[in-house]
Amino acid sequence: MVIIILTAMIKIINTIGIPLSMQNPEKREKGTDEQSNISADDLFNRGRDHYNGTGVPRDLAEAARWYHLASDRGHVKAQYRLGLMYESGRGVPQSDADAVRYWRLAAEQGHTCSQSDLGMMYETGRGVTQDFKEALKWYRIAAEQGNTMAQNNLGFMYEMGRGVPKNDSEAERWWRRAAELGNATAQYNLGSMYEKGRGVFRNEKEAAKWYRLAAEQGHAKAQYHLGHMYHQGKGVPKDNDEALKWYELAASQGHCGIRDILSSIKGTEKRGTC
């Protein structure tokens, strides 16, 4: 009897601090076998369900676990989402290096958003040594496949002369491509080029057109500049009501430098700083 009790106590002591999955090897192996029978798409879908809380409680750590399993099978969307999670530290410890690692895996499979994000990491030196030429390379690969974020960023590289000689005409070309596909930031940038006459002939009507397209998508800077165009009568008929409308939309998004302008249009003596 004493021997039986001692044997039971030894078993309990030996399992203390050992994860449950390790205490039952047969159960652990069975779970692994079950996962091996699940397709990479299904692994990804389970991760997405946990991320969104679709049919299960929202659990970002559990989402990351399923995304890792899918990524190990080469699932490009899982690799992209893991990059996003590591960059933001959602569901996993924040790690720019890991974000780069997973975006590179997806980028090398042709995923354009990952290519653009990888370019951004090289441009800013996050998770990798800053390298404008490498940033340019990944932006261009994605841009040539129609990724508007990469096209916009590539335009910025040409405007600033990062990794390439400064070239306003090339900046305008890439911003136009992105703008025509609906990218609001590129539409704002193209409007700015027309207003200032950089890379194109100065044309205030064209500037107002592109500012409006971006402003209607909620771009705060475009809203401010469109308000300014109406306030000054540049490229559009002077209209303080329209100016006020766009200034207030920009101000509602925290755009600085508008309070004094709003006060002057409303005819009040109120002054303030942003």
Short mmCIF file of C-alpha atoms in Angstrom, two decimals:
data_model
loop_
_atom_site.label_atom_id
_atom_site.label_comp_id
_atom_site.label_asym_id
_atom_site.label_seq_id
_atom_site.Cartn_x
_atom_site.Cartn_y
_atom_site.Cartn_z
CA MET A 1 0.00 0.00 0.00
CA VAL A 2 2.79 2.40 0.97
CA ILE A 3 4.63 1.59 -2.28
CA ILE A 4 1.52 2.39 -4.36
CA ILE A 5 1.07 5.77 -2.63
CA LEU A 6 4.75 6.67 -3.08
CA THR A 7 4.62 5.73 -6.75
CA ALA A 8 1.58 7.98 -7.29
CA MET A 9 3.27 10.87 -5.46
CA ILE A 10 6.41 10.53 -7.61
CA LYS A 11 4.29 10.71 -10.77
CA ILE A 12 2.57 13.90 -9.54
CA ILE A 13 5.89 15.52 -8.57
CA ASN A 14 7.44 14.64 -11.92
CA THR A 15 4.63 16.39 -13.84
CA ILE A 16 4.69 19.64 -11.84
CA GLY A 17 5.77 22.55 -14.07
CA ILE A 18 5.59 20.42 -17.24
CA PRO A 19 3.15 21.72 -19.90
CA LEU A 20 0.03 19.61 -20.34
CA SER A 21 0.92 18.78 -23.92
CA MET A 22 4.24 17.34 -22.74
CA GLN A 23 2.57 15.32 -19.96
CA ASN A 24 0.58 13.42 -22.57
CA PRO A 25 2.81 12.69 -25.58
CA GLU A 26 0.12 10.63 -27.30
CA LYS A 27 -2.35 13.52 -27.17
CA ARG A 28 0.31 16.00 -28.38
CA GLU A 29 1.27 13.77 -31.29
CA LYS A 30 -2.37 13.28 -32.22
CA GLY A 31 -2.89 17.07 -32.27
CA THR A 32 0.16 17.46 -34.51
CA ASP A 33 -1.19 14.81 -36.87
CA GLU A 34 -4.53 16.62 -37.01
CA GLN A 35 -2.82 19.88 -37.90
CA SER A 36 -0.77 18.17 -40.58
CA ASN A 37 -4.04 17.16 -42.26
CA ILE A 38 -5.27 20.76 -42.38
CA SER A 39 -4.50 22.72 -45.54
CA ALA A 40 -2.46 25.91 -45.38
CA ASP A 41 -5.55 27.88 -46.42
CA ASP A 42 -7.56 26.39 -43.56
CA LEU A 43 -4.76 27.16 -41.09
CA PHE A 44 -4.78 30.75 -42.34
CA ASN A 45 -8.58 30.95 -42.12
CA ARG A 46 -8.50 29.76 -38.50
CA GLY A 47 -5.96 32.47 -37.73
CA ARG A 48 -8.14 35.08 -39.42
CA ASP A 49 -11.20 33.90 -37.48
CA HIS A 50 -9.33 34.31 -34.19
CA TYR A 51 -8.01 37.71 -35.30
CA ASN A 52 -11.46 39.00 -36.25
CA GLY A 53 -13.41 37.11 -33.58
CA THR A 54 -15.49 35.33 -36.22
CA GLY A 55 -17.24 32.35 -34.62
CA VAL A 56 -14.65 32.27 -31.82
CA PRO A 57 -13.55 34.74 -29.12
CA ARG A 58 -11.12 37.31 -30.51
CA ASP A 59 -7.60 36.21 -29.54
CA LEU A 60 -4.65 37.80 -31.32
CA ALA A 61 -2.09 35.44 -29.78
CA GLU A 62 -4.10 32.46 -31.02
CA ALA A 63 -4.41 34.13 -34.42
CA ALA A 64 -0.63 34.47 -34.55
CA ARG A 65 -0.23 30.77 -33.66
CA TRP A 66 -2.38 29.71 -36.62
CA TYR A 67 -0.71 32.22 -38.92
CA HIS A 68 2.69 30.78 -37.95
CA LEU A 69 1.48 27.29 -38.83
CA ALA A 70 0.21 28.52 -42.21
CA SER A 71 3.38 30.53 -42.80
CA ASP A 72 5.48 27.42 -42.21
CA ARG A 73 3.62 25.92 -45.18
CA GLY A 74 4.53 28.96 -47.30
CA HIS A 75 1.14 30.70 -47.09
CA VAL A 76 1.85 34.20 -48.42
CA LYS A 77 -1.09 35.98 -46.77
CA ALA A 78 -0.18 34.49 -43.39
CA GLN A 79 3.39 35.70 -43.83
CA TYR A 80 2.14 39.19 -44.70
CA ARG A 81 -0.18 39.33 -41.69
CA LEU A 82 2.52 38.10 -39.35
CA GLY A 83 4.68 40.96 -40.61
CA LEU A 84 1.90 43.39 -39.70
CA MET A 85 1.48 41.81 -36.27
CA TYR A 86 5.19 41.92 -35.47
CA GLU A 87 5.49 45.50 -36.69
CA SER A 88 2.64 46.66 -34.43
CA GLY A 89 3.24 44.22 -31.56
CA ARG A 90 -0.31 42.90 -31.74
CA GLY A 91 -0.60 39.29 -30.51
CA VAL A 92 3.19 38.90 -30.58
CA PRO A 93 6.12 40.82 -29.05
CA GLN A 94 6.88 43.88 -31.19
CA SER A 95 9.83 43.14 -33.47
CA ASP A 96 10.80 45.09 -36.57
CA ALA A 97 13.32 42.38 -37.42
CA ASP A 98 10.60 39.71 -37.43
CA ALA A 99 8.31 41.98 -39.44
CA VAL A 100 11.07 42.26 -42.04
CA ARG A 101 11.62 38.49 -41.96
CA TYR A 102 7.99 37.64 -42.72
CA TRP A 103 7.49 40.43 -45.24
CA ARG A 104 10.60 39.25 -47.06
CA LEU A 105 9.20 35.70 -47.24
CA ALA A 106 5.98 37.03 -48.76
CA ALA A 107 7.75 39.59 -50.96
CA GLU A 108 9.90 36.89 -52.51
CA GLN A 109 6.68 35.09 -53.46
CA GLY A 110 5.45 38.20 -55.30
CA HIS A 111 3.12 39.70 -52.66
CA THR A 112 3.05 43.39 -53.60
CA CYS A 113 1.94 44.79 -50.22
CA SER A 114 4.81 42.94 -48.56
CA GLN A 115 7.20 44.24 -51.21
CA SER A 116 6.04 47.80 -50.53
CA ASP A 117 6.27 47.36 -46.74
CA LEU A 118 9.72 45.80 -47.05
CA GLY A 119 10.77 48.83 -49.10
CA MET A 120 9.45 51.08 -46.34
CA MET A 121 11.52 49.22 -43.73
CA TYR A 122 14.67 49.71 -45.81
CA GLU A 123 13.83 53.37 -46.38
CA THR A 124 13.34 54.07 -42.66
CA GLY A 125 15.99 51.63 -41.36
CA ARG A 126 13.59 49.66 -39.20
CA GLY A 127 14.62 46.05 -38.61
CA VAL A 128 17.37 46.41 -41.21
CA THR A 129 20.21 48.79 -41.98
CA GLN A 130 18.82 51.83 -43.80
CA ASP A 131 19.40 51.36 -47.52
CA PHE A 132 17.67 53.68 -49.99
CA LYS A 133 18.72 51.64 -53.02
CA GLU A 134 17.23 48.47 -51.53
CA ALA A 135 14.08 50.41 -50.62
CA LEU A 136 13.89 51.69 -54.19
CA LYS A 137 14.29 48.16 -55.53
CA TRP A 138 11.32 46.78 -53.58
CA TYR A 139 9.14 49.84 -54.21
CA ARG A 140 9.80 49.53 -57.94
CA ILE A 141 9.01 45.81 -58.03
CA ALA A 142 5.66 46.44 -56.33
CA ALA A 143 4.94 49.67 -58.24
CA GLU A 144 5.39 48.00 -61.61
CA GLN A 145 2.73 45.47 -60.57
CA GLY A 146 0.25 48.28 -59.85
CA ASN A 147 0.61 48.65 -56.06
CA THR A 148 -0.44 52.27 -55.50
CA MET A 149 1.29 52.64 -52.12
CA ALA A 150 4.58 51.59 -53.69
CA GLN A 151 3.96 53.92 -56.64
CA ASN A 152 3.36 56.81 -54.25
CA ASN A 153 6.46 55.97 -52.21
CA LEU A 154 8.54 55.63 -55.35
CA GLY A 155 7.42 59.11 -56.37
CA PHE A 156 8.58 60.39 -52.99
CA MET A 157 12.00 58.76 -53.48
CA TYR A 158 12.39 60.63 -56.78
CA GLU A 159 11.18 63.90 -55.25
CA MET A 160 13.69 63.64 -52.39
CA GLY A 161 16.51 62.04 -54.39
CA ARG A 162 16.72 58.97 -52.17
CA GLY A 163 18.60 56.16 -53.90
CA VAL A 164 18.16 57.93 -57.25
CA PRO A 165 18.99 61.39 -58.64
CA LYS A 166 16.31 63.91 -57.67
CA ASN A 167 13.77 64.09 -60.50
CA ASP A 168 10.44 65.93 -60.21
CA SER A 169 9.25 64.62 -63.57
CA GLU A 170 9.70 61.01 -62.44
CA ALA A 171 8.03 61.83 -59.12
CA GLU A 172 5.07 63.28 -61.04
CA ARG A 173 4.90 60.22 -63.31
CA TRP A 174 4.64 57.76 -60.44
CA TRP A 175 2.25 59.94 -58.47
CA ARG A 176 0.01 60.23 -61.52
CA ARG A 177 -0.09 56.46 -61.94
CA ALA A 178 -1.10 56.01 -58.31
CA ALA A 179 -3.50 58.98 -58.38
CA GLU A 180 -5.33 57.64 -61.41
CA LEU A 181 -5.83 54.37 -59.52
CA GLY A 182 -7.38 56.27 -56.62
CA ASN A 183 -4.55 56.64 -54.10
CA ALA A 184 -5.50 59.71 -52.03
CA THR A 185 -1.96 60.60 -50.94
CA ALA A 186 -0.75 60.47 -54.54
CA GLN A 187 -3.71 62.62 -55.61
CA TYR A 188 -2.72 65.19 -52.99
CA ASN A 189 0.94 65.04 -54.09
CA LEU A 190 -0.03 65.49 -57.73
CA GLY A 191 -2.22 68.46 -56.82
CA SER A 192 0.74 70.01 -55.02
CA MET A 193 2.92 69.53 -58.12
CA TYR A 194 0.35 71.38 -60.25
CA GLU A 195 -0.08 74.17 -57.71
CA LYS A 196 3.68 74.76 -57.48
CA GLY A 197 4.57 73.95 -61.10
CA ARG A 198 7.04 71.21 -60.18
CA GLY A 199 7.52 68.46 -62.77
CA VAL A 200 4.54 69.90 -64.70
CA PHE A 201 3.39 73.29 -65.94
CA ARG A 202 1.67 75.21 -63.17
CA ASN A 203 -2.09 74.75 -63.42
CA GLU A 204 -4.28 75.78 -60.49
CA LYS A 205 -7.42 74.19 -61.97
CA GLU A 206 -5.64 70.84 -62.18
CA ALA A 207 -4.34 71.37 -58.65
CA ALA A 208 -7.86 71.96 -57.36
CA LYS A 209 -9.12 68.89 -59.25
CA TRP A 210 -6.61 66.54 -57.63
CA TYR A 211 -6.96 68.14 -54.20
CA ARG A 212 -10.72 67.58 -54.44
CA LEU A 213 -10.36 63.90 -55.34
CA ALA A 214 -8.09 63.36 -52.34
CA ALA A 215 -10.19 65.56 -50.03
CA GLU A 216 -13.33 63.58 -50.85
CA GLN A 217 -11.49 60.48 -49.60
CA GLY A 218 -10.81 62.21 -46.28
CA HIS A 219 -7.21 63.32 -46.86
CA ALA A 220 -6.74 66.13 -44.30
CA LYS A 221 -3.96 68.01 -46.10
CA ALA A 222 -5.93 67.94 -49.35
CA GLN A 223 -9.00 69.26 -47.51
CA TYR A 224 -6.91 72.11 -46.13
CA HIS A 225 -5.40 72.99 -49.53
CA LEU A 226 -8.77 72.78 -51.29
CA GLY A 227 -10.15 75.13 -48.65
CA HIS A 228 -7.24 77.45 -49.34
CA MET A 229 -7.98 77.35 -53.09
CA TYR A 230 -11.59 78.41 -52.43
CA HIS A 231 -10.49 81.01 -49.89
CA GLN A 232 -8.08 82.61 -52.37
CA GLY A 233 -10.07 81.91 -55.55
CA LYS A 234 -7.22 79.89 -57.04
CA GLY A 235 -8.31 77.41 -59.71
CA VAL A 236 -11.91 77.70 -58.48
CA PRO A 237 -14.27 80.64 -57.93
CA LYS A 238 -13.66 82.37 -54.61
CA ASP A 239 -16.20 80.95 -52.15
CA ASN A 240 -15.85 81.42 -48.41
CA ASP A 241 -18.61 78.92 -47.65
CA GLU A 242 -16.80 76.19 -49.56
CA ALA A 243 -13.51 77.26 -48.01
CA LEU A 244 -15.05 77.03 -44.54
CA LYS A 245 -16.47 73.59 -45.28
CA TRP A 246 -13.12 72.11 -46.31
CA TYR A 247 -11.13 73.92 -43.62
CA GLU A 248 -13.47 72.57 -40.94
CA LEU A 249 -13.19 69.02 -42.29
CA ALA A 250 -9.40 69.31 -42.13
CA ALA A 251 -9.56 70.82 -38.64
CA SER A 252 -11.78 67.96 -37.44
CA GLN A 253 -8.89 65.62 -38.27
CA GLY A 254 -6.42 67.69 -36.26
CA HIS A 255 -4.79 69.60 -39.12
CA CYS A 256 -2.75 72.42 -37.57
CA GLY A 257 -2.79 76.08 -38.57
CA ILE A 258 -6.50 76.38 -39.33
CA ARG A 259 -8.02 78.04 -36.28
CA ASP A 260 -6.93 81.57 -37.20
CA ILE A 261 -8.14 81.08 -40.77
CA LEU A 262 -11.54 79.84 -39.57
CA SER A 263 -11.83 82.83 -37.27
CA SER A 264 -11.06 85.27 -40.07
CA ILE A 265 -13.63 83.66 -42.39
CA LYS A 266 -16.30 83.62 -39.68
CA GLY A 267 -15.54 87.25 -38.89
CA THR A 268 -14.74 86.69 -35.21
CA GLU A 269 -11.89 87.97 -33.08
CA LYS A 270 -11.07 84.57 -31.64
CA ARG A 271 -7.49 83.44 -31.98
CA GLY A 272 -5.76 80.25 -30.99
CA THR A 273 -2.94 77.86 -31.63
CA CYS A 274 -3.18 74.30 -32.79
#
